[in-house]
JSON list of C-alpha atoms and ligand atoms in Angstrom, two decimals:
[
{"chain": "A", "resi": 1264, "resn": "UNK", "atom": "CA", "xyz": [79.19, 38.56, 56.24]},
{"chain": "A", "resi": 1265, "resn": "UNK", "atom": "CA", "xyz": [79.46, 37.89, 59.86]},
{"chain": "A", "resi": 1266, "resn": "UNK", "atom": "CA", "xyz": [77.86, 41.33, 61.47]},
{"chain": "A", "resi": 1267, "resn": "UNK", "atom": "CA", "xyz": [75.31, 40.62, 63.54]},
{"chain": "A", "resi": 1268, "resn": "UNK", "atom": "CA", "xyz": [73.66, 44.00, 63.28]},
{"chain": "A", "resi": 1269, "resn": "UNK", "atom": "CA", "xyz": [70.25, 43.15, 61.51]},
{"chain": "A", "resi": 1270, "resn": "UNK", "atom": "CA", "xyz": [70.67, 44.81, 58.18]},
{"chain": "A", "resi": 1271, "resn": "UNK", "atom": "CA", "xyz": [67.94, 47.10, 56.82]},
{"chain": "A", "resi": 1272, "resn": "UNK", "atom": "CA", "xyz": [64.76, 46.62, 54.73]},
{"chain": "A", "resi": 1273, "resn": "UNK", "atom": "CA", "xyz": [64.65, 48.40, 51.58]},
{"chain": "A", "resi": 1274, "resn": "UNK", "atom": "CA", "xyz": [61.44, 49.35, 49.23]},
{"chain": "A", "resi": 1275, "resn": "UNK", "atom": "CA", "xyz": [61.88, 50.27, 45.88]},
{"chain": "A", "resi": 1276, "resn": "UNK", "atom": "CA", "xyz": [58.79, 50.66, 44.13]},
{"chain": "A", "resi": 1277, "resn": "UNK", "atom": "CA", "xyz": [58.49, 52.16, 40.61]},
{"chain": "A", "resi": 1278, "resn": "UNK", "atom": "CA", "xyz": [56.76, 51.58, 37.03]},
{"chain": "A", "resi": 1279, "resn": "UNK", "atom": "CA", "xyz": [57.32, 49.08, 35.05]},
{"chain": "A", "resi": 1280, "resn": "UNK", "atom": "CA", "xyz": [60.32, 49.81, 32.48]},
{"chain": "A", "resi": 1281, "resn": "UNK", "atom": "CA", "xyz": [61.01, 52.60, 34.77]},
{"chain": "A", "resi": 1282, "resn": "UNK", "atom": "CA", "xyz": [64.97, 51.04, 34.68]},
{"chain": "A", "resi": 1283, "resn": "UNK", "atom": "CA", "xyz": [64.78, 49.77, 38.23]},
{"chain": "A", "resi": 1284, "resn": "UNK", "atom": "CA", "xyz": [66.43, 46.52, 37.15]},
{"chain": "A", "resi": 1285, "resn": "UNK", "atom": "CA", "xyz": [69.38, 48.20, 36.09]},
{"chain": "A", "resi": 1286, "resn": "UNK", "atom": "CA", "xyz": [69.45, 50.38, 39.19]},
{"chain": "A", "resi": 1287, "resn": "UNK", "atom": "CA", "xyz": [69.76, 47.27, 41.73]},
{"chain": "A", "resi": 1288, "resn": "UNK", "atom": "CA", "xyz": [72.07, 45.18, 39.29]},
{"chain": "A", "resi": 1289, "resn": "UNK", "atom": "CA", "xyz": [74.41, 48.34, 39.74]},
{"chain": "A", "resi": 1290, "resn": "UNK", "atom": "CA", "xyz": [73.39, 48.67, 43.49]},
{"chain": "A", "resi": 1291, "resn": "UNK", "atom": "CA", "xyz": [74.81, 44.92, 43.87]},
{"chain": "A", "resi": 1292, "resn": "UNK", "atom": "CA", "xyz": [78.22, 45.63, 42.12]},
{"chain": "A", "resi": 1293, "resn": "UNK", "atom": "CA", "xyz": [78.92, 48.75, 44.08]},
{"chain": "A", "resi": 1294, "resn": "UNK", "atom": "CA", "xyz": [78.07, 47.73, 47.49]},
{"chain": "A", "resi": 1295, "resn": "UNK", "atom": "CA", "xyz": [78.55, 44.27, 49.50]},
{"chain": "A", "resi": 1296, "resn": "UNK", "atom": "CA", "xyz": [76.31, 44.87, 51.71]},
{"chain": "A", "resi": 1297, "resn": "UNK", "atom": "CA", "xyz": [73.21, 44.68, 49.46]},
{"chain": "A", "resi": 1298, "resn": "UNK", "atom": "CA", "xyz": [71.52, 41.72, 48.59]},
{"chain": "A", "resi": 1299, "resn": "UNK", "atom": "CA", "xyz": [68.14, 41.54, 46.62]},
{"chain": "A", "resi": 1300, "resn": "UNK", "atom": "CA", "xyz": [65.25, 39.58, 47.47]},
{"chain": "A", "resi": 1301, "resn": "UNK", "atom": "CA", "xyz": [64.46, 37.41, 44.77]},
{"chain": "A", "resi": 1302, "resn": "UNK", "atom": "CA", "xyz": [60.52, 37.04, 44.15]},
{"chain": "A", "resi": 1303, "resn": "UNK", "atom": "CA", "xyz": [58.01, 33.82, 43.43]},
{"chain": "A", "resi": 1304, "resn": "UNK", "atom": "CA", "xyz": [55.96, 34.88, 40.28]},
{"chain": "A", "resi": 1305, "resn": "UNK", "atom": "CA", "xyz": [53.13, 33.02, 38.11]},
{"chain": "A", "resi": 1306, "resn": "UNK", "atom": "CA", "xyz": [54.57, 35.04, 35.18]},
{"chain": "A", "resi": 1307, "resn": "UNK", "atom": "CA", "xyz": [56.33, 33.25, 32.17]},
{"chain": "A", "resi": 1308, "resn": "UNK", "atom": "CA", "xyz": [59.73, 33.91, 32.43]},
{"chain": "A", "resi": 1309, "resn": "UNK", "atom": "CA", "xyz": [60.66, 36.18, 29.41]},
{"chain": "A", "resi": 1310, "resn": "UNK", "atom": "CA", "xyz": [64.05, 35.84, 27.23]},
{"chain": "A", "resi": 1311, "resn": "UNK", "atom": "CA", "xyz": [67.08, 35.77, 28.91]},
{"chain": "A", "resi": 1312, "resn": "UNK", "atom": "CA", "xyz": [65.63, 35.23, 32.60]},
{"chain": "A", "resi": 1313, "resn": "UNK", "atom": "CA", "xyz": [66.62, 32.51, 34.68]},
{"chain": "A", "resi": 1314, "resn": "UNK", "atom": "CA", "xyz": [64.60, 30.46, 37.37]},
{"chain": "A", "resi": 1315, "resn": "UNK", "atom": "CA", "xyz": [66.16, 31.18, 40.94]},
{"chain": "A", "resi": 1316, "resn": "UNK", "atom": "CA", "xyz": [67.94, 34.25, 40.06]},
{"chain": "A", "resi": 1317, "resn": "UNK", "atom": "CA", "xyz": [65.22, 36.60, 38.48]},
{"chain": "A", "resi": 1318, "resn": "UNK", "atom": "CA", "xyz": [62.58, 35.30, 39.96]},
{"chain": "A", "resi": 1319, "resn": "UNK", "atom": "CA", "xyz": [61.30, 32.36, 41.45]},
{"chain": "A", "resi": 1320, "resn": "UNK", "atom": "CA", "xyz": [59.03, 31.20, 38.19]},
{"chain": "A", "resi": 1321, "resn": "UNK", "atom": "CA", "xyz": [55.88, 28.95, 39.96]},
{"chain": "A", "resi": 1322, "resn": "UNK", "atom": "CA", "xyz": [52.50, 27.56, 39.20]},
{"chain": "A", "resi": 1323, "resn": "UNK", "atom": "CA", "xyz": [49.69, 29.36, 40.24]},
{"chain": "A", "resi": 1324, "resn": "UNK", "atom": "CA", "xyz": [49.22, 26.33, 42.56]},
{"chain": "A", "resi": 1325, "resn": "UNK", "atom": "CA", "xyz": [52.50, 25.97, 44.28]},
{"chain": "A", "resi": 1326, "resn": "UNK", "atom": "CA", "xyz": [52.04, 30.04, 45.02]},
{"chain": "A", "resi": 1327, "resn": "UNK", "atom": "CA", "xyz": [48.61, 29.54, 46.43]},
{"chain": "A", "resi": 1328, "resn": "UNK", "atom": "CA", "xyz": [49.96, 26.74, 48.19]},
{"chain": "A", "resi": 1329, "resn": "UNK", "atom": "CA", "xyz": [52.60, 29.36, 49.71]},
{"chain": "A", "resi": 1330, "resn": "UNK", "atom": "CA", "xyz": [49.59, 32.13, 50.20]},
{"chain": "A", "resi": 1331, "resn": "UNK", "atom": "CA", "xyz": [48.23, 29.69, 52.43]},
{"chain": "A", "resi": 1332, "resn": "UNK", "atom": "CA", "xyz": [51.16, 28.19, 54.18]},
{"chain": "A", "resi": 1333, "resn": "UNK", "atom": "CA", "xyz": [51.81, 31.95, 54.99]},
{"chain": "A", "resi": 1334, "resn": "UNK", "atom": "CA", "xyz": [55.57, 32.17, 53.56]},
{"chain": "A", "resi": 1335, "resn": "UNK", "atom": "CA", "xyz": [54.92, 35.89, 51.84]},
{"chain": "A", "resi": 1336, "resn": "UNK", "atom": "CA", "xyz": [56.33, 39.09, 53.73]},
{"chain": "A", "resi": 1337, "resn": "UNK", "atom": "CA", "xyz": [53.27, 40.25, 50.92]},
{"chain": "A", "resi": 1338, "resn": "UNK", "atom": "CA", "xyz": [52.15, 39.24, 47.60]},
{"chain": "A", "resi": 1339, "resn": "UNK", "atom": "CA", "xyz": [49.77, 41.17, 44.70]},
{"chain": "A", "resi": 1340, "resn": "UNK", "atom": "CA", "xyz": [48.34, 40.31, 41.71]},
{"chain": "A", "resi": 1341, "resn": "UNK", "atom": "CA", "xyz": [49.70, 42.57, 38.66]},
{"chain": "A", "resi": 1342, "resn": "UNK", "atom": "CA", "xyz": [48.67, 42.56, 35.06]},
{"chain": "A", "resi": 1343, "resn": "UNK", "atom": "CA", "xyz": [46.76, 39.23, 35.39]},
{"chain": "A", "resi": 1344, "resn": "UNK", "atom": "CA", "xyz": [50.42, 37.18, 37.22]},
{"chain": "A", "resi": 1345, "resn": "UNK", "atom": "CA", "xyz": [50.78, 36.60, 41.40]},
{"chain": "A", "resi": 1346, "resn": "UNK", "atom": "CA", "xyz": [54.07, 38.42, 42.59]},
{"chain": "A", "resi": 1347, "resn": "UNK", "atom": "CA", "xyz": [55.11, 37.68, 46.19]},
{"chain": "A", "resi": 1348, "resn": "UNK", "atom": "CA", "xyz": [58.17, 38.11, 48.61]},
{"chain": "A", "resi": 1349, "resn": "UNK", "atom": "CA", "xyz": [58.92, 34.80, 50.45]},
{"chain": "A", "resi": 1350, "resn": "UNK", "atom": "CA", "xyz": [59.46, 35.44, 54.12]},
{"chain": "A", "resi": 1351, "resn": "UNK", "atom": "CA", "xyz": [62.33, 33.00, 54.79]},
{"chain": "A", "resi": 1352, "resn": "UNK", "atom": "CA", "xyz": [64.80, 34.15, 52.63]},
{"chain": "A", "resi": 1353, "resn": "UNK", "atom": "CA", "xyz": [64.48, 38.05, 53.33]},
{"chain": "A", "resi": 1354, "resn": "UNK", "atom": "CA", "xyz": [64.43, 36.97, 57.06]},
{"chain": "A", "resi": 1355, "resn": "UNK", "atom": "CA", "xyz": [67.75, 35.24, 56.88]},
{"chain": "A", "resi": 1356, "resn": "UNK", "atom": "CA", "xyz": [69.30, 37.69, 54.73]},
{"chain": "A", "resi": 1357, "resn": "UNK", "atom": "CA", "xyz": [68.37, 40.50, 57.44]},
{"chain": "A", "resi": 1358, "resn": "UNK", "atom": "CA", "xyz": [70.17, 38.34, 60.16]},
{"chain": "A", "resi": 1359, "resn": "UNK", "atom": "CA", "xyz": [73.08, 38.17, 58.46]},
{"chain": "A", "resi": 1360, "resn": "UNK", "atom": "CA", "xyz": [73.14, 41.80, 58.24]},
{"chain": "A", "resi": 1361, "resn": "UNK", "atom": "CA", "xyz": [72.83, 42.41, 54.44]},
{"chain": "A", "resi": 1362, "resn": "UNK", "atom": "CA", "xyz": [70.84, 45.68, 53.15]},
{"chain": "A", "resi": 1363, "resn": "UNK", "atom": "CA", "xyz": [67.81, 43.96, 51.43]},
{"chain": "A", "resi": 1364, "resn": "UNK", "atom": "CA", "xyz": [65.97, 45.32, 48.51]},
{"chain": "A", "resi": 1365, "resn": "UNK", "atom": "CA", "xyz": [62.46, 44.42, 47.56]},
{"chain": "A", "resi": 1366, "resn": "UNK", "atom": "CA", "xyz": [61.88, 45.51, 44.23]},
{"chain": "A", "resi": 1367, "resn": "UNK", "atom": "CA", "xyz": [57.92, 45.38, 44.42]},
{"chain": "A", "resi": 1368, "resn": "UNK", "atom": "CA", "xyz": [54.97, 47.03, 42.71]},
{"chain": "A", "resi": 1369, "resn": "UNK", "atom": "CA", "xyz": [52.77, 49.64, 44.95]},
{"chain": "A", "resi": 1370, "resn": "UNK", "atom": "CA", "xyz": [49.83, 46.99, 46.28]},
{"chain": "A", "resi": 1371, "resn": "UNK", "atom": "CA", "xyz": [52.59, 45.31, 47.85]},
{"chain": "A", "resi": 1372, "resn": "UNK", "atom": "CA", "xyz": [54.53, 48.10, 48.88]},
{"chain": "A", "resi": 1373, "resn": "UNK", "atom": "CA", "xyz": [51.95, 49.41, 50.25]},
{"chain": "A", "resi": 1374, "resn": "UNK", "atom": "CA", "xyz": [51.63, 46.16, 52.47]},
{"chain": "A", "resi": 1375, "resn": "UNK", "atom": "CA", "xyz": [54.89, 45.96, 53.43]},
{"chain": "A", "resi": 1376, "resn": "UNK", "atom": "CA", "xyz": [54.88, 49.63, 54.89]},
{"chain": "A", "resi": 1377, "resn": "UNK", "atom": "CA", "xyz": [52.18, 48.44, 57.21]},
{"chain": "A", "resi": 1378, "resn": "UNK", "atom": "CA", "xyz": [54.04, 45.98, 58.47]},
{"chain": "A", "resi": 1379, "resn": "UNK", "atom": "CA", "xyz": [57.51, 47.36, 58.75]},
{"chain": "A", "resi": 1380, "resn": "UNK", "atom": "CA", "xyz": [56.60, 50.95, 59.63]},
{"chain": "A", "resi": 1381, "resn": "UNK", "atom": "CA", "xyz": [60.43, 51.23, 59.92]},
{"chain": "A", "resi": 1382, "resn": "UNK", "atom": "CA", "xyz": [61.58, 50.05, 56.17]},
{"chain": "A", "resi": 1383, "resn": "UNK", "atom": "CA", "xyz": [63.29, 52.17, 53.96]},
{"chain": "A", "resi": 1384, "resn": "UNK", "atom": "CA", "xyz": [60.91, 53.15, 50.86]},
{"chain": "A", "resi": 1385, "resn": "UNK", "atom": "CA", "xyz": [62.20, 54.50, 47.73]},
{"chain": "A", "resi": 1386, "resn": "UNK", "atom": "CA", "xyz": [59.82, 55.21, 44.70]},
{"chain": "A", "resi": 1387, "resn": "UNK", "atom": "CA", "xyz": [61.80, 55.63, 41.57]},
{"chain": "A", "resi": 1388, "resn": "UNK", "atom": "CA", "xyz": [60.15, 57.78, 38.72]},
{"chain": "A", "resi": 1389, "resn": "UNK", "atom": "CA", "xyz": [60.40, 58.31, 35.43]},
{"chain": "A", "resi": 1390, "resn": "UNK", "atom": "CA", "xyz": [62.19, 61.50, 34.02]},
{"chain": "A", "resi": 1391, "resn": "UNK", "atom": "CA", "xyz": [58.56, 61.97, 32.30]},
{"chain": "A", "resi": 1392, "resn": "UNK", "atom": "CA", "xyz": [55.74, 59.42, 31.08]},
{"chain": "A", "resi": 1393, "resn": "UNK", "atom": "CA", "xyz": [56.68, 59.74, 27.26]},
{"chain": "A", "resi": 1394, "resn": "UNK", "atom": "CA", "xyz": [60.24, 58.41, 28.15]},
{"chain": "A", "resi": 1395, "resn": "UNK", "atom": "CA", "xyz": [58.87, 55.85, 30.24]},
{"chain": "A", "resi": 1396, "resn": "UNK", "atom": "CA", "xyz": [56.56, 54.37, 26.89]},
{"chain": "A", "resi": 1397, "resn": "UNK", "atom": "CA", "xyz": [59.48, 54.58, 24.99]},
{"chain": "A", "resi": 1398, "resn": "UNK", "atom": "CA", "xyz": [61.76, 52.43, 27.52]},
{"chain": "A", "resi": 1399, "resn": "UNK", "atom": "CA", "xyz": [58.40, 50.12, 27.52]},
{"chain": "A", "resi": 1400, "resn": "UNK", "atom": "CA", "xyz": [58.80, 49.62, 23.97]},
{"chain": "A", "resi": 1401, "resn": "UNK", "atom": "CA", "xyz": [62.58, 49.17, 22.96]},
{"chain": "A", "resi": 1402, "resn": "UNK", "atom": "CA", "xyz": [62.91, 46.70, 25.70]},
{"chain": "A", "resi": 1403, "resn": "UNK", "atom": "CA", "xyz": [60.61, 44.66, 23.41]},
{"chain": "A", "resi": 1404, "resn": "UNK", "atom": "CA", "xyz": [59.44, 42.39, 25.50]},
{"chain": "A", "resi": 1405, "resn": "UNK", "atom": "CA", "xyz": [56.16, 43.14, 26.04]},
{"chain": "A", "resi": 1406, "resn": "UNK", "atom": "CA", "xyz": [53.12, 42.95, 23.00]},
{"chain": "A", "resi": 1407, "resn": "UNK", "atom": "CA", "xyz": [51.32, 46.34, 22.83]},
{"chain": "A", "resi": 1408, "resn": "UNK", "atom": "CA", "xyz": [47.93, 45.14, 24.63]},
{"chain": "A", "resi": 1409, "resn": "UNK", "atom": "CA", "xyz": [50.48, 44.74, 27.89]},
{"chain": "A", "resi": 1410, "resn": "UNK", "atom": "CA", "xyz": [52.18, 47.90, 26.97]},
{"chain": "A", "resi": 1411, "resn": "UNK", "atom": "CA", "xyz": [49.37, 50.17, 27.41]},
{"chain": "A", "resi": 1412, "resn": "UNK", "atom": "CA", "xyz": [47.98, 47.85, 30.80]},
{"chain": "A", "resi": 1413, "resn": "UNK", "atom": "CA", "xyz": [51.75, 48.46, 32.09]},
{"chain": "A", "resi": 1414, "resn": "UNK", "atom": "CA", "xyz": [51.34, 52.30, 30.97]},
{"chain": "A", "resi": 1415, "resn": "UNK", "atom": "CA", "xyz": [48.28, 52.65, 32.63]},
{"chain": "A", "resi": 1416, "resn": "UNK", "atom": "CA", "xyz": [49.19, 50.89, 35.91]},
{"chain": "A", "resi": 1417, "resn": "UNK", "atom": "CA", "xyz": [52.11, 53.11, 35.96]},
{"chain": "A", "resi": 1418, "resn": "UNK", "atom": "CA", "xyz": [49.88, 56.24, 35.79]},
{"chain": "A", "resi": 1419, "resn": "UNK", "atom": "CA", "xyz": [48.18, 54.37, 38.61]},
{"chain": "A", "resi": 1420, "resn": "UNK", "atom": "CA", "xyz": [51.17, 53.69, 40.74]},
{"chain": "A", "resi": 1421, "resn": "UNK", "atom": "CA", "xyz": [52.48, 57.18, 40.19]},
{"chain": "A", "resi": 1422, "resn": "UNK", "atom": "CA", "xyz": [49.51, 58.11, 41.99]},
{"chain": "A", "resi": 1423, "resn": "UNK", "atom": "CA", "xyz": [51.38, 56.77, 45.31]},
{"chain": "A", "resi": 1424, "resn": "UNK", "atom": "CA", "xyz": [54.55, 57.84, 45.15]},
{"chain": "A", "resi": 1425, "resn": "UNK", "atom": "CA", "xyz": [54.35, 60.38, 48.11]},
{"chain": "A", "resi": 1426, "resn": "UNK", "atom": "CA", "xyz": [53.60, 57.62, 50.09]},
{"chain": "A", "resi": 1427, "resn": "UNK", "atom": "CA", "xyz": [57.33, 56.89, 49.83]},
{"chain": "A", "resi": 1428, "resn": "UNK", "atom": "CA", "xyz": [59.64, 58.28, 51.80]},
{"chain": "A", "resi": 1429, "resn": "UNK", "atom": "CA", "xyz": [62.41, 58.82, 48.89]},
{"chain": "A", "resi": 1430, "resn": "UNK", "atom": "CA", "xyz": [61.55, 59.71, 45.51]},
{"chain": "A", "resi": 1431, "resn": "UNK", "atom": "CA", "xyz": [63.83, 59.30, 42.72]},
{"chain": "A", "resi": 1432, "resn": "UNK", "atom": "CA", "xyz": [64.07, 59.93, 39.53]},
{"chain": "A", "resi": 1433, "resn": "UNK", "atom": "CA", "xyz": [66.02, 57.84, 37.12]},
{"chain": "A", "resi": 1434, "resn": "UNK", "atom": "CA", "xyz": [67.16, 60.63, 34.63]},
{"chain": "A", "resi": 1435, "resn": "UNK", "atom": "CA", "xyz": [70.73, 59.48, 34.53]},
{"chain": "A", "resi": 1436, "resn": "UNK", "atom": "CA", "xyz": [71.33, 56.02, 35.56]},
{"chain": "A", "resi": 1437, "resn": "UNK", "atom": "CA", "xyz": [74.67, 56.56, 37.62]},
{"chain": "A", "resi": 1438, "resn": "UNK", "atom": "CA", "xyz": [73.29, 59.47, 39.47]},
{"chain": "A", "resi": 1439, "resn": "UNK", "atom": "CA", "xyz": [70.20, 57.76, 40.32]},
{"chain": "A", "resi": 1440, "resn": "UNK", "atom": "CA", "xyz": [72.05, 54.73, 41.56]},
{"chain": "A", "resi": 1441, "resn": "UNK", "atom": "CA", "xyz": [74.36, 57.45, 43.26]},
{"chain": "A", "resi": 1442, "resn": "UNK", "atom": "CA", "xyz": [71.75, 58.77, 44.93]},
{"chain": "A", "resi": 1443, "resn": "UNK", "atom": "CA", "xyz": [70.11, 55.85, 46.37]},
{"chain": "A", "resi": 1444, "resn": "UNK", "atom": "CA", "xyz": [73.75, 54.53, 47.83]},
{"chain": "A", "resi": 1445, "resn": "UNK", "atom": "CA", "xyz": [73.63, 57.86, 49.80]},
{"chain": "A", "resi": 1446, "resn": "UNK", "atom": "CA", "xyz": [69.92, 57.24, 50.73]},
{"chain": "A", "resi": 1447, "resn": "UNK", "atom": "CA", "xyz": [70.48, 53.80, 51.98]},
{"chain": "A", "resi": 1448, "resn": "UNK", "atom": "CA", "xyz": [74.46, 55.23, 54.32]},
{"chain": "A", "resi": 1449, "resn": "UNK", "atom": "CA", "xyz": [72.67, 57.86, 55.39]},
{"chain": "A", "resi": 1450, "resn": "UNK", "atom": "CA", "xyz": [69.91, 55.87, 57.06]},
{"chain": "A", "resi": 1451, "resn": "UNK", "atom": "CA", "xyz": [72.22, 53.07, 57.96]},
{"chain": "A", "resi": 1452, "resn": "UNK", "atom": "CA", "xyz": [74.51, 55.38, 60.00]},
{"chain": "A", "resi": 1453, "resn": "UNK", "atom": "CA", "xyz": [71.34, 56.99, 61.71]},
{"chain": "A", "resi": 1454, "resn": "UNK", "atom": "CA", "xyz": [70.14, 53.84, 62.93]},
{"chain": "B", "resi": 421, "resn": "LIG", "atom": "P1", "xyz": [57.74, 42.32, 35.82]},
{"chain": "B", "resi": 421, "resn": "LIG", "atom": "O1", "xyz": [56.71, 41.40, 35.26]},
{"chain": "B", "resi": 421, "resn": "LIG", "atom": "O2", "xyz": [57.99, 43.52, 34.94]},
{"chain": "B", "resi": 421, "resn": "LIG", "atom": "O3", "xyz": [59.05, 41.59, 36.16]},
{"chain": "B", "resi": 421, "resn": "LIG", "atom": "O4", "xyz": [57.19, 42.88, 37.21]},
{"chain": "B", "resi": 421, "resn": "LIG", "atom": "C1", "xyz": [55.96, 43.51, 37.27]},
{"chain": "B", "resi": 421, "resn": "LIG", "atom": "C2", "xyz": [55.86, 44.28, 38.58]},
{"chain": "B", "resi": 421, "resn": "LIG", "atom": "O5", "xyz": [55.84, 43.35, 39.67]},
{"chain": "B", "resi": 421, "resn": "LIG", "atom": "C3", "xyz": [57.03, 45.23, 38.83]},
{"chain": "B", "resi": 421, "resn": "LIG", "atom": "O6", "xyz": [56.51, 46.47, 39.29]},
{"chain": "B", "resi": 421, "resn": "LIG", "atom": "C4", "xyz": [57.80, 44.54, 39.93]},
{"chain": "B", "resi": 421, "resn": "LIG", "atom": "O7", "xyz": [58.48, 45.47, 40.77]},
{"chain": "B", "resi": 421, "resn": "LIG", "atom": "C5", "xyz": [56.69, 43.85, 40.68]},
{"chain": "B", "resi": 421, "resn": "LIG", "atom": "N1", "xyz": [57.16, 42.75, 41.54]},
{"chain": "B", "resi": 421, "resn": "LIG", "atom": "C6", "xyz": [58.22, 41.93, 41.36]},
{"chain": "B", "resi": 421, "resn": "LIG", "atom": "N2", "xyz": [58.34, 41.09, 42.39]},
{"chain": "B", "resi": 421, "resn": "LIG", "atom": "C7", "xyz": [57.32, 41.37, 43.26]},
{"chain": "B", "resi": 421, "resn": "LIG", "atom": "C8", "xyz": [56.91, 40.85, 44.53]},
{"chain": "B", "resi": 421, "resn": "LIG", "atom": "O8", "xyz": [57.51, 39.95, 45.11]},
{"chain": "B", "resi": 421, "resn": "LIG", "atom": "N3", "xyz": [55.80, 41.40, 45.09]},
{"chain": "B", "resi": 421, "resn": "LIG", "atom": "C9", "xyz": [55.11, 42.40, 44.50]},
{"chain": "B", "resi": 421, "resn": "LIG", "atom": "N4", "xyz": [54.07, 42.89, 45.16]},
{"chain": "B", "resi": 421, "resn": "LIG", "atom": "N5", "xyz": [55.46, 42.94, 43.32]},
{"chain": "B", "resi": 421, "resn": "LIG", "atom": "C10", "xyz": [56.56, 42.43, 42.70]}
]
């Protein structure tokens, strides 16, 4: 993309197994101009995820190491793993003029607000907490112990959502991802 308007900085916050992985992979086939930021993580990566495209899977060393070279837009620890946004890549992105999504937990969200007053923040909820457990547990990938720590850190995060400046809930997936493309052209055009 050769625009040289700086694209925009997008938050989307919301539990996990709240579907936001779904949302963005749809996000990314239905508009060009989104790219998302892909994050370093201490986590293990789980069935089916690959290094470089889910996330950036590192030792708790080599993210420290980052921590202290200061390459993180923000990082948080969650359920026990590091989670952080390199700086670099979302910079770049942003010059080329590509919408980019951070899909981040609240501590760093929170974070990130601070120091982009500016950034587009989206919190995507649940239709209701029951349907959120269930998600959590057909997705199978989690054992129960990190089930109910995800359940209650959702309860947690929940907490924050008017902190956001969207809120959305993912009832139906096409009209949440609907709604977020209007969101995102609305702001974009009022720039
Ligand atoms: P999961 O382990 O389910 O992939 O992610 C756990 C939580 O970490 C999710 O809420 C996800 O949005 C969040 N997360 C993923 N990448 C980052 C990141 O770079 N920074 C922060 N603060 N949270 C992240």
């Amino acid at each position: 993309m050769n625009s040289k308007k700086r694209g925009k900085l997008v938050l989307c916050t919301g539990s996990s197994g709240v579907g936001k992985g779904t949302i963005i992979a749809e996000l990314l086939k239905r508009d060009p101009s989104i790219r998302l930021s892909v994050s370093n993580t201490t986590r293990a990566p789980r069935e089916g995820e690959i290094d470089g495209v889910h996330y950036n899977f590192v030792t708790r060393e080599q993210f420290e190491d980052l921590i202290r070279k200061d390459g993180f837009l923000e990082y948080a620890e969650y359920c026990d793993n590091y989670y952080g946004t390199p700086k670099k890549q979302v910079n770049d992105m942003l010059n080329e003029g590509y919408n980019v999504f951070l899909e981040i937990e609240v501590k760093g969200g929170l974070q990130i607000m601070e120091k982009y007053p500016d950034i587009l923040s989206i919190f995507v909820l649940p239709p209701s907490m029951e349907s959120l457990e269930r998600r959590l547990r057909r997705r199978g990938t989690e054992k129960e112990e990190m089930i109910q720590k995800r359940l209650c850190e959702a309860e947690k995060e929940i907490g924050y959502k008017d902190r956001y400046k969207y809120n959305v809930v993912n009832g139906d997936l096409d009209a949440a991802v609907n709604e977020i493309l209007d969101i995102l052209h609305n702001e974009v055009s009022n720039k």
